[in-house]
Coordinates of C-alpha atoms and ligand atoms in Angstrom, one line a residue:
M66 CA 4.4 -3.2 -15.8
T67 CA 7.2 -2.4 -13.4
N68 CA 9.0 0.9 -14.0
N69 CA 12.8 0.5 -13.8
N70 CA 13.1 4.1 -12.5
S71 CA 9.9 4.7 -10.6
F72 CA 11.8 6.9 -8.2
Q73 CA 12.2 9.5 -10.9
G74 CA 8.4 9.8 -10.7
V75 CA 8.7 10.7 -7.0
L76 CA 11.3 13.3 -7.7
D77 CA 9.2 14.8 -10.5
R78 CA 6.1 15.0 -8.3
L79 CA 8.2 16.5 -5.5
E80 CA 9.4 19.2 -7.8
A81 CA 5.9 20.0 -9.0
V82 CA 4.7 20.2 -5.4
N83 CA 7.6 22.4 -4.4
K84 CA 6.2 25.1 -6.7
H85 CA 3.4 25.4 -4.1
L86 CA 5.5 24.8 -1.0
N87 CA 8.6 26.8 -1.8
L88 CA 10.7 24.8 0.6
P89 CA 14.2 26.1 1.7
P90 CA 16.7 24.3 -0.6
A91 CA 18.4 22.5 2.4
I92 CA 15.0 20.8 3.3
Y93 CA 13.9 20.2 -0.3
N94 CA 17.2 18.5 -1.2
R95 CA 17.0 16.3 1.9
L96 CA 13.5 15.2 0.9
R97 CA 14.9 14.1 -2.5
S98 CA 16.9 11.2 -1.2
P99 CA 16.4 8.3 1.2
R100 CA 17.9 8.7 4.7
R101 CA 19.4 5.1 4.7
S102 CA 19.2 2.1 2.4
L103 CA 20.4 -1.4 3.4
I104 CA 21.0 -4.1 0.9
V105 CA 21.3 -7.7 2.2
S106 CA 22.3 -11.0 0.7
L107 CA 20.3 -13.9 2.0
P108 CA 21.6 -17.5 1.6
V109 CA 18.7 -19.8 2.0
R110 CA 18.7 -23.7 2.0
M111 CA 16.1 -24.8 -0.5
D112 CA 14.1 -28.0 0.0
N113 CA 16.4 -29.9 -2.5
G114 CA 19.5 -29.1 -0.3
E115 CA 20.9 -26.4 -2.6
V116 CA 21.7 -23.0 -1.1
K117 CA 20.2 -20.1 -3.1
C118 CA 21.1 -16.4 -2.5
F119 CA 18.3 -13.9 -2.6
E120 CA 18.8 -10.1 -2.5
G121 CA 16.8 -8.1 0.1
Y122 CA 16.4 -4.4 0.9
R123 CA 15.2 -2.2 3.7
V124 CA 15.0 1.6 3.2
H125 CA 14.3 4.4 5.7
Y126 CA 13.2 7.2 3.5
N127 CA 12.6 9.8 6.2
T128 CA 12.3 9.7 10.0
A129 CA 11.7 13.4 10.9
R130 CA 8.2 12.7 12.2
G131 CA 8.9 9.4 14.0
P132 CA 10.1 5.8 13.6
A133 CA 10.2 4.5 10.1
K134 CA 7.1 2.5 9.1
G135 CA 6.5 0.4 6.0
G136 CA 5.7 -3.0 4.5
I137 CA 7.7 -5.9 3.1
R138 CA 7.2 -7.0 -0.5
Y139 CA 8.2 -10.4 -1.9
H140 CA 8.2 -10.2 -5.7
Q141 CA 10.6 -11.2 -8.5
N142 CA 10.7 -7.6 -9.8
V143 CA 11.7 -6.0 -6.5
T144 CA 14.6 -3.6 -6.9
L145 CA 16.2 -1.0 -4.7
N146 CA 14.8 1.7 -6.9
E147 CA 11.2 0.4 -6.4
I148 CA 11.7 0.1 -2.6
I149 CA 13.0 3.6 -2.3
T150 CA 10.0 4.8 -4.3
L151 CA 7.6 3.0 -2.0
A152 CA 9.4 4.2 1.1
A153 CA 9.0 7.8 -0.1
L154 CA 5.3 7.3 -0.6
M155 CA 5.0 5.8 2.9
T156 CA 6.7 9.0 4.2
W157 CA 4.1 11.3 2.6
K158 CA 1.2 8.9 3.4
C159 CA 2.0 8.7 7.2
A160 CA 2.1 12.5 7.3
I161 CA -1.2 12.9 5.4
V162 CA -3.1 10.9 8.0
D163 CA -1.0 12.6 10.7
L164 CA 0.7 9.5 12.2
P165 CA 3.8 10.0 14.3
F166 CA 5.8 7.9 11.8
G167 CA 8.4 8.3 9.1
G168 CA 8.4 6.2 5.9
A169 CA 10.2 2.9 5.1
K170 CA 9.8 -0.1 2.8
G171 CA 11.5 -3.4 2.4
G172 CA 11.5 -6.3 0.0
V173 CA 13.1 -9.4 -1.3
A174 CA 13.5 -10.3 -5.0
C175 CA 12.0 -13.7 -5.1
D176 CA 9.1 -15.6 -6.7
T177 CA 7.1 -17.1 -3.8
T178 CA 4.8 -18.9 -6.2
K179 CA 7.8 -21.2 -7.0
M180 CA 8.8 -21.6 -3.3
S181 CA 7.5 -23.9 -0.6
R182 CA 6.2 -22.5 2.6
D183 CA 9.3 -23.8 4.4
E184 CA 11.6 -22.1 2.0
I185 CA 9.6 -18.8 2.4
K186 CA 9.9 -19.3 6.2
R187 CA 13.7 -19.8 6.1
M188 CA 14.2 -16.8 3.8
T189 CA 12.0 -14.6 6.0
R190 CA 14.0 -15.6 9.1
R191 CA 17.3 -14.9 7.4
Y192 CA 16.0 -11.6 6.1
T193 CA 14.9 -10.6 9.6
H194 CA 18.2 -11.6 11.0
E195 CA 20.2 -9.6 8.4
I196 CA 18.1 -6.4 9.0
A197 CA 17.7 -6.9 12.8
M198 CA 20.1 -4.0 13.6
F199 CA 18.0 -1.7 11.4
I200 CA 14.5 -2.4 12.8
G201 CA 12.7 -2.3 16.1
P202 CA 9.5 -0.8 17.7
E203 CA 11.3 2.4 18.4
S204 CA 13.2 2.7 15.0
D205 CA 11.5 0.8 12.2
I206 CA 8.2 -1.2 12.2
L207 CA 7.5 -3.7 9.4
A208 CA 4.2 -4.8 7.9
P209 CA 2.7 -6.9 5.1
D210 CA 2.7 -5.9 1.4
M211 CA 2.4 -7.8 -1.8
Y212 CA 2.9 -11.6 -1.4
T213 CA 3.6 -11.3 2.4
D214 CA 0.9 -12.2 4.9
E215 CA 0.3 -12.5 8.6
Q216 CA 2.2 -15.8 9.0
I217 CA 5.3 -14.1 7.5
M218 CA 4.8 -11.2 10.0
A219 CA 4.6 -13.9 12.8
W220 CA 8.0 -15.4 11.6
I221 CA 9.5 -11.9 11.6
M222 CA 8.2 -11.2 15.1
D223 CA 9.5 -14.5 16.4
T224 CA 13.0 -14.2 14.8
Y225 CA 13.4 -10.6 16.1
S226 CA 12.2 -11.6 19.6
T227 CA 14.6 -14.6 19.6
I228 CA 17.5 -12.3 18.9
K229 CA 16.4 -9.9 21.7
G230 CA 15.6 -12.7 24.1
Y231 CA 12.1 -11.5 24.9
S232 CA 8.8 -10.9 23.0
V233 CA 8.8 -7.8 20.9
P234 CA 5.4 -7.6 19.2
G235 CA 5.8 -3.9 18.3
V236 CA 8.5 -4.6 15.7
V237 CA 5.9 -5.7 13.1
T238 CA 2.2 -5.0 12.4
G239 CA -0.3 -7.2 10.5
K240 CA 0.5 -10.1 12.8
P241 CA -2.0 -12.7 13.9
V242 CA -4.3 -11.5 16.7
C243 CA -3.0 -14.2 19.0
L244 CA 0.5 -12.6 18.8
G245 CA -0.6 -9.0 19.5
G246 CA -2.1 -8.3 16.1
S247 CA -5.0 -5.8 15.9
L248 CA -8.6 -6.6 15.1
G249 CA -9.5 -5.0 11.8
R250 CA -5.9 -4.9 10.4
K251 CA -6.4 -7.4 7.6
T252 CA -9.3 -5.4 6.1
A253 CA -8.1 -1.9 7.1
T254 CA -6.6 -0.8 3.8
S255 CA -9.8 -1.7 2.0
H256 CA -12.0 -0.2 4.7
G257 CA -10.0 3.0 4.5
L258 CA -10.2 2.9 0.7
V259 CA -14.0 2.5 0.7
T260 CA -14.3 5.3 3.3
V261 CA -12.6 7.9 1.1
L262 CA -14.3 6.5 -2.0
L263 CA -17.7 7.1 -0.5
E264 CA -16.6 10.6 0.5
A265 CA -15.6 11.2 -3.2
V266 CA -18.9 9.7 -4.4
K267 CA -20.8 12.2 -2.1
H268 CA -18.6 15.1 -3.2
L269 CA -19.3 14.4 -6.9
G270 CA -23.0 14.2 -6.2
L271 CA -23.3 10.5 -7.3
S272 CA -25.6 8.0 -5.7
Y273 CA -23.5 5.0 -4.7
K274 CA -26.2 2.3 -5.2
D275 CA -25.6 0.3 -8.4
L276 CA -22.3 2.1 -9.3
A277 CA -20.2 -0.2 -11.5
V278 CA -16.7 -1.0 -10.2
S279 CA -13.6 -2.7 -11.8
I280 CA -10.8 -3.8 -9.7
I281 CA -7.2 -4.8 -10.8
G282 CA -5.8 -7.2 -8.2
F283 CA -7.7 -9.7 -6.2
G284 CA -5.5 -10.1 -3.2
N285 CA -5.8 -8.6 0.3
V286 CA -6.7 -5.1 -0.9
G287 CA -8.7 -5.9 -4.1
A288 CA -10.7 -8.9 -2.9
T289 CA -11.7 -7.2 0.5
A290 CA -12.7 -4.0 -1.3
A291 CA -14.8 -6.1 -3.7
D292 CA -16.6 -7.7 -0.7
I293 CA -17.3 -4.4 1.0
L294 CA -18.4 -2.6 -2.1
H295 CA -20.6 -5.5 -3.1
E296 CA -22.3 -5.4 0.3
K297 CA -22.9 -1.7 -0.1
G298 CA -24.9 -2.4 -3.3
M299 CA -22.3 -1.6 -5.9
R300 CA -21.9 -3.9 -9.0
I301 CA -18.4 -5.4 -9.4
V302 CA -18.2 -5.7 -13.2
G303 CA -14.4 -6.2 -13.7
L304 CA -11.7 -8.0 -11.9
A305 CA -8.1 -8.9 -12.7
D306 CA -5.3 -11.0 -11.1
S307 CA -1.8 -11.7 -12.3
K308 CA -3.0 -14.3 -14.8
A309 CA -6.3 -13.0 -16.2
A310 CA -8.9 -10.3 -16.3
I311 CA -12.7 -10.9 -16.4
Y312 CA -15.7 -8.6 -17.1
N313 CA -19.5 -8.9 -16.8
A314 CA -21.5 -5.7 -17.2
K315 CA -24.4 -7.1 -15.2
G316 CA -22.1 -7.7 -12.2
L317 CA -20.0 -10.6 -11.0
D318 CA -21.1 -12.9 -8.2
I319 CA -18.1 -12.2 -5.8
K320 CA -18.7 -15.3 -3.7
S321 CA -18.5 -17.6 -6.6
V322 CA -15.5 -15.7 -8.0
K323 CA -13.7 -16.2 -4.6
R324 CA -14.6 -19.9 -4.6
Y325 CA -13.3 -20.2 -8.1
K326 CA -10.0 -18.4 -7.3
A327 CA -9.5 -20.4 -4.2
D328 CA -9.9 -23.6 -6.2
K329 CA -8.0 -22.7 -9.4
K330 CA -5.6 -20.1 -7.9
S331 CA -6.5 -17.8 -10.8
L332 CA -9.4 -16.0 -12.4
A333 CA -8.6 -17.5 -15.8
G334 CA -11.6 -19.5 -17.2
F335 CA -14.2 -18.1 -14.8
K336 CA -17.3 -18.9 -16.9
D337 CA -19.9 -16.3 -16.0
A338 CA -17.8 -13.5 -17.5
E339 CA -15.9 -12.4 -20.6
Q340 CA -12.1 -13.0 -20.5
V341 CA -10.4 -9.8 -21.5
S342 CA -6.8 -8.4 -21.4
L343 CA -5.8 -6.1 -18.5
N344 CA -5.6 -3.1 -20.9
E345 CA -9.1 -3.9 -22.2
L346 CA -10.4 -4.1 -18.7
V347 CA -9.0 -0.6 -17.9
G348 CA -11.0 0.8 -20.8
L349 CA -14.2 -1.1 -20.3
K350 CA -17.3 0.8 -18.9
C351 CA -17.4 1.3 -15.2
D352 CA -18.0 4.2 -12.8
I353 CA -15.1 3.4 -10.4
L354 CA -11.7 1.9 -11.3
I355 CA -9.6 0.5 -8.4
P356 CA -6.0 -0.5 -9.2
A357 CA -5.0 -2.8 -6.4
A358 CA -2.0 -4.7 -7.7
M359 CA 1.3 -3.5 -9.2
E360 CA 2.8 -0.1 -10.1
G361 CA 2.3 1.5 -13.4
Q362 CA -0.8 -0.4 -14.5
I363 CA -2.6 2.7 -15.5
N364 CA -0.2 4.2 -18.1
S365 CA 0.1 6.3 -21.2
K366 CA -1.2 3.3 -23.3
N367 CA -4.5 2.7 -21.5
A368 CA -5.3 5.9 -19.6
K369 CA -7.0 7.6 -22.5
N370 CA -9.5 4.7 -22.6
V371 CA -10.6 5.0 -19.0
K372 CA -14.3 5.5 -18.7
A373 CA -14.5 5.6 -14.9
R374 CA -15.5 8.9 -13.1
I375 CA -13.3 7.9 -10.1
V376 CA -10.0 6.1 -9.9
A377 CA -9.3 5.0 -6.3
E378 CA -5.7 3.9 -6.0
G379 CA -5.6 0.8 -3.7
A380 CA -2.2 -0.1 -5.0
N381 CA 0.9 2.0 -4.5
D382 CA 2.1 4.0 -7.5
P383 CA -0.4 2.4 -10.0
T384 CA -0.6 5.5 -12.2
T385 CA 2.3 6.8 -14.2
R386 CA 2.9 10.5 -14.4
E387 CA 1.8 10.6 -18.0
A388 CA -1.4 8.7 -17.2
D389 CA -2.0 11.0 -14.3
A390 CA -2.0 14.0 -16.7
I391 CA -4.3 12.2 -19.1
L392 CA -6.8 11.3 -16.3
N393 CA -6.8 14.9 -15.0
D394 CA -7.4 16.3 -18.5
K395 CA -10.4 13.9 -18.9
G396 CA -11.8 15.2 -15.6
V397 CA -11.4 11.8 -13.8
F398 CA -11.4 12.3 -10.0
V399 CA -8.3 10.4 -8.8
L400 CA -8.0 9.4 -5.2
P401 CA -4.2 9.1 -4.9
D402 CA -2.5 6.1 -3.2
I403 CA -1.0 8.2 -0.5
L404 CA -4.5 9.0 0.7
A405 CA -6.7 6.2 -0.6
N406 CA -4.7 3.2 0.7
A407 CA -3.6 4.8 4.0
G408 CA -6.1 2.8 6.1
G409 CA -3.6 -0.1 6.4
V410 CA -0.9 2.0 8.0
V411 CA -3.5 3.8 10.2
V412 CA -4.6 0.5 11.8
S413 CA -0.9 -0.6 11.8
Y414 CA -0.4 2.4 14.0
F415 CA -3.3 1.3 16.2
E416 CA -1.6 -2.1 16.4
W417 CA 1.7 -0.7 17.4
V418 CA 0.1 1.5 20.1
Q419 CA -1.8 -1.5 21.5
D420 CA 1.4 -3.7 21.5
I421 CA 3.4 -1.0 23.3
Q422 CA 0.6 -0.6 25.9
R423 CA -0.2 -4.3 26.0
Y424 CA -3.8 -3.2 26.0
F425 CA -6.2 -4.2 23.2
W426 CA -9.2 -2.3 21.8
H427 CA -12.6 -3.5 20.5
E428 CA -13.0 -3.8 16.7
D429 CA -15.8 -1.2 16.6
E430 CA -13.6 1.3 18.3
I431 CA -10.8 0.6 15.7
Q432 CA -13.3 1.0 12.8
K433 CA -14.7 4.2 14.2
R434 CA -11.2 5.7 14.8
L435 CA -10.1 4.6 11.3
E436 CA -13.1 6.2 9.6
N437 CA -12.6 9.4 11.5
I438 CA -9.0 9.7 10.4
M439 CA -9.7 8.8 6.8
V440 CA -12.6 11.3 6.5
K441 CA -10.6 14.0 8.2
A442 CA -7.7 13.5 5.8
F443 CA -10.0 13.4 2.7
K444 CA -11.6 16.7 3.7
H445 CA -8.3 18.3 4.4
V446 CA -6.9 17.2 1.0
L447 CA -10.1 18.3 -0.8
T448 CA -9.9 21.7 0.8
I449 CA -6.3 22.2 -0.3
A450 CA -7.3 21.0 -3.8
Q451 CA -10.1 23.5 -4.0
D452 CA -8.2 26.4 -2.5
K453 CA -5.1 25.9 -4.7
K454 CA -7.1 24.6 -7.7
V455 CA -4.9 21.5 -8.0
D456 CA -5.8 17.8 -8.4
M457 CA -6.1 15.5 -5.3
R458 CA -2.6 14.0 -5.7
T459 CA -0.9 17.4 -5.7
A460 CA -3.1 18.5 -2.8
A461 CA -2.3 15.3 -0.8
M462 CA 1.4 15.9 -1.4
I463 CA 1.2 19.5 -0.4
L464 CA -0.2 18.3 2.9
G465 CA 2.1 15.3 3.4
V466 CA 5.4 16.8 2.2
G467 CA 4.6 20.1 3.9
R468 CA 4.2 18.3 7.3
V469 CA 7.5 16.3 6.8
A470 CA 9.3 19.5 5.8
E471 CA 7.9 21.3 8.9
A472 CA 9.1 18.6 11.2
S473 CA 12.6 18.6 9.5
A474 CA 12.8 22.4 9.8
V475 CA 11.9 22.4 13.5
R476 CA 14.3 19.6 14.3
G477 CA 17.1 21.5 12.6
L478 CA 20.4 20.3 11.3
Y479 CA 22.8 18.1 13.4
P480 CA 25.7 18.7 14.1
Ligands
NAD768 P1 -1.6 -9.3 -2.5 O1 -0.3 -10.0 -2.7 O2 -2.5 -9.8 -1.4 O3 -2.5 -9.3 -3.8 C1 -1.9 -8.8 -5.0 C2 -2.9 -9.1 -6.1 O4 -2.4 -8.5 -7.3 C3 -3.1 -10.6 -6.4 O5 -4.4 -10.9 -6.7 C4 -2.2 -10.8 -7.7 O6 -2.7 -11.9 -8.5 C5 -2.5 -9.5 -8.4 N1 -1.5 -9.2 -9.4 C6 -0.1 -9.4 -9.3 N2 0.5 -9.0 -10.4 C7 -0.5 -8.5 -11.2 C8 -0.6 -8.0 -12.6 N3 0.5 -7.9 -13.3 N4 -1.8 -7.7 -13.1 C9 -2.9 -7.8 -12.4 N5 -3.0 -8.3 -11.1 C10 -1.8 -8.7 -10.6 O7 -1.2 -7.8 -2.3 P2 -2.0 -6.6 -1.5 O8 -1.5 -6.6 -0.1 O9 -3.4 -6.8 -1.8 O10 -1.3 -5.4 -2.2 C11 -1.8 -4.9 -3.4 C12 -1.4 -3.4 -3.6 O11 -1.8 -2.6 -2.5 C13 0.2 -3.2 -3.6 O12 0.5 -2.2 -4.5 C14 0.5 -2.8 -2.2 O13 1.7 -2.0 -2.1 C15 -0.8 -2.0 -1.9 N6 -1.0 -1.8 -0.5 C16 -1.3 -2.9 0.3 C17 -1.6 -2.6 1.6 C18 -1.9 -3.8 2.6 O14 -2.3 -3.5 3.7 N7 -1.8 -5.0 2.1 C19 -1.6 -1.3 2.2 C20 -1.3 -0.3 1.3 C21 -1.1 -0.5 0.0

């Protein structure tokens, strides 16, 4: 379910958080709108010779703490409102894990499942060309998001470098390692998610062996999280992709689900599980629920049925405001997106640092640094939640928005 005005949710949450922060009106008002939004039209020659026009966006929500940073999404429901929402979330997220970045997001309204790889390549190159004046390692660094992958990041890097006349690996993260990508980037979001999830499990006094997990989304974030949690001895009981949802209380064999998905391109028809609807899956028994697909998938219709003790938001903005209130009333421990899925941007930051220095780190060093940052952020947010007696999302926003506001105040107003 895509919310047509998801940005209103950002504004509502900002207003709620300002009750704790009491920001000066000038700073608060500035945080309520994006700094810059670019809309581009992309004529692309399709394989049949026709020229189709796609609409693309790139938004810099806030740059008080550093260059704008955020992913690129290719999806038929992409709108400017959604991209502004995601850019705002990136702003708070980068501040929560204390990275020297502001927040950005981009996207193109397109259905890549109906496009050839060559068409996607031509559209990506045209998109990069149209936003080239807006991006760069010093100003705005791109990354993957839904339906964009490391090959697409390679085309962005190549197009931008061609315009500049020299190699600029630092304009985009999530690239292949052979182009200056970082070891550990592909799995970073899920590793970060699991790190904070295990901290939450410890905090709630649960034993993580044999906890049952349901995951919505079986792409980069969802499938990698399933792998790691399975290895840690948890039971993955429920999974969903864009076409189907499956459930097996005894636990799914993740390797055979992956083989099946690779072969059939969908979870539909996987035989060692019950086929259920997405709404049913949300309400089926599990200890941990991980939304790792689209916005608004936990909403007022299904939140009351959630049985999980923990909801760990791998996806951005997966829980509507109404659902958030319902989950809080039920005592569900919600690990908010701006904390839970920050591992991706943390390792993106490492990639950018390595690209700028042209000096690359070992994977174990990357994992160790990632875990340290995630654990530190979790503990900081938990302390705020306990001190102020608020939920983890409000606490995370108090930390993130507070840091952005502090940087804005110190920089002052120009002219
Ligand atoms: P992806 O394209 O690799 O995978 C998306 C998955 O969601 C696919 O399995 C797809 O089938 C499924 N899906 C799509 N529509 C669905 C629907 N209506 N119902 C159920 N499943 C559906 O994307 P990803 O990179 O894994 O991103 C997933 C989420 O995580 C997004 O919200 C993204 O913004 C967020 N996120 C990603 C990263 C990252 O590093 N990739 C970092 C932070 C946050």
